[in-house]
């Protein structure tokens, strides 16, 4: 059976892919990664994501402002983002969220820009892609309130690079989020998280790479790329004692559902 896998989080616009972008996308397809969502981190990369999605079948775009880039963002920028959401092949808003680990943008700016984007999600009915690092309590407080009154029908979005405990899994799942797992689950430092993964129902999971960042352990030190989603697929199947085909099928169904992509 030919695999059909979705990389729900890549950054194909980044300079790391400048020389061989086309080859990277082709390699992904050959490996079975038929669908790639390329994610914006600011207005420029969001625009580039749209361009890439229009150029390559199987590539879709998410538009958003990453918490690192929140400083200096104005309401006018959010209006521009809103215009982008109306373009074809835009399937989500993000990535957006909070990052208190690196605090590259001040916390106040992060919160303001995150809340603006959550409002935009309500206006556009697009699912959201959440980046959260060292900010769990603020994140849950904001999302619990938001999701309770959100107009979004169906899944609310994806928690990117998830690595929380089972209580956090439950909170996110109850709000209507899928949890995305990437290459980092293979790192030695993820040993205890792999025990958590065993307990997360497959119906709540999707796959991602976050490429060019966070390559699976066996590719560490190299550039990550969408084809390596297969490595995470394999590990997830091992952890759960399921076949690769079953894990591929369920995570792909989940991903296509959240992005409303018809396969
Ligand atoms: Zn990312």
Short mmCIF file of N, CA, C and O in Angstrom, two decimals, residues 5-8 28 33 35-36 181 207-209 216 224-235:
data_model
loop_
_atom_site.label_atom_id
_atom_site.label_comp_id
_atom_site.label_asym_id
_atom_site.label_seq_id
_atom_site.Cartn_x
_atom_site.Cartn_y
_atom_site.Cartn_z
N UNK A 5 0.90 10.56 3.69
CA UNK A 5 1.23 11.18 4.97
C UNK A 5 1.17 12.70 4.81
O UNK A 5 1.42 13.23 3.73
N UNK A 6 0.81 13.40 5.91
CA UNK A 6 0.76 14.86 5.88
C UNK A 6 1.81 15.42 6.83
O UNK A 6 1.87 15.04 8.00
N UNK A 7 2.64 16.33 6.33
CA UNK A 7 3.51 17.13 7.19
C UNK A 7 2.73 18.42 7.48
O UNK A 7 2.61 19.29 6.62
N UNK A 8 2.21 18.51 8.71
CA UNK A 8 1.31 19.63 9.04
C UNK A 8 2.06 20.91 9.38
O UNK A 8 1.41 21.94 9.63
N UNK A 28 9.73 14.46 -0.84
CA UNK A 28 8.66 14.23 0.13
C UNK A 28 7.55 13.39 -0.51
O UNK A 28 7.13 12.37 0.05
N UNK A 33 4.87 11.56 1.54
CA UNK A 33 4.36 12.78 2.18
C UNK A 33 3.69 13.61 1.07
O UNK A 33 4.32 14.44 0.41
N UNK A 35 1.06 15.64 1.25
CA UNK A 35 0.54 16.95 1.60
C UNK A 35 1.48 17.62 2.60
O UNK A 35 1.90 16.99 3.57
N UNK A 36 1.82 18.89 2.31
CA UNK A 36 2.70 19.66 3.20
C UNK A 36 2.02 21.00 3.45
O UNK A 36 1.60 21.67 2.51
N UNK A 181 3.15 15.89 16.56
CA UNK A 181 4.43 15.33 16.99
C UNK A 181 5.42 15.39 15.84
O UNK A 181 5.05 15.10 14.69
N UNK A 207 1.06 14.51 12.41
CA UNK A 207 2.52 14.53 12.26
C UNK A 207 2.99 15.87 11.71
O UNK A 207 2.24 16.55 11.00
N UNK A 208 4.24 16.21 12.01
CA UNK A 208 4.82 17.44 11.49
C UNK A 208 6.34 17.28 11.45
O UNK A 208 6.88 16.33 12.02
N UNK A 209 7.01 18.22 10.77
CA UNK A 209 8.48 18.22 10.85
C UNK A 209 9.02 19.47 11.55
O UNK A 209 10.04 19.40 12.20
N UNK A 216 14.78 14.55 13.02
CA UNK A 216 14.80 13.34 13.83
C UNK A 216 16.24 12.99 14.23
O UNK A 216 17.19 13.37 13.55
N UNK A 224 16.40 19.55 8.47
CA UNK A 224 15.20 18.70 8.44
C UNK A 224 14.42 18.98 7.16
O UNK A 224 14.52 20.07 6.61
N UNK A 225 13.65 18.03 6.69
CA UNK A 225 12.80 18.26 5.51
C UNK A 225 11.56 17.38 5.57
O UNK A 225 11.51 16.40 6.33
N UNK A 226 10.51 17.73 4.79
CA UNK A 226 9.23 17.03 4.93
C UNK A 226 9.31 15.50 4.78
O UNK A 226 8.56 14.78 5.44
N UNK A 227 10.23 15.01 3.95
CA UNK A 227 10.33 13.55 3.76
C UNK A 227 10.61 12.83 5.08
O UNK A 227 10.23 11.67 5.26
N UNK A 228 11.24 13.53 6.02
CA UNK A 228 11.59 12.90 7.30
C UNK A 228 10.38 12.72 8.22
O UNK A 228 10.52 12.17 9.32
N UNK A 229 9.22 13.18 7.77
CA UNK A 229 7.99 12.86 8.51
C UNK A 229 7.86 11.35 8.67
O UNK A 229 7.33 10.86 9.66
N UNK A 230 8.40 10.62 7.69
CA UNK A 230 8.33 9.15 7.71
C UNK A 230 9.03 8.57 8.93
O UNK A 230 8.59 7.56 9.49
N UNK A 231 10.13 9.21 9.32
CA UNK A 231 10.89 8.74 10.46
C UNK A 231 10.05 8.86 11.74
O UNK A 231 10.04 7.96 12.58
N UNK A 232 9.32 9.96 11.86
CA UNK A 232 8.45 10.16 13.03
C UNK A 232 7.26 9.21 12.97
O UNK A 232 6.83 8.66 13.99
N UNK A 233 6.75 9.00 11.77
CA UNK A 233 5.65 8.04 11.58
C UNK A 233 6.06 6.65 12.08
O UNK A 233 5.32 5.99 12.82
N UNK A 234 7.26 6.25 11.68
CA UNK A 234 7.76 4.93 12.05
C UNK A 234 7.90 4.80 13.57
O UNK A 234 7.48 3.81 14.16
N UNK A 235 8.49 5.84 14.18
CA UNK A 235 8.68 5.80 15.62
C UNK A 235 7.33 5.78 16.34
O UNK A 235 7.15 5.03 17.30
#
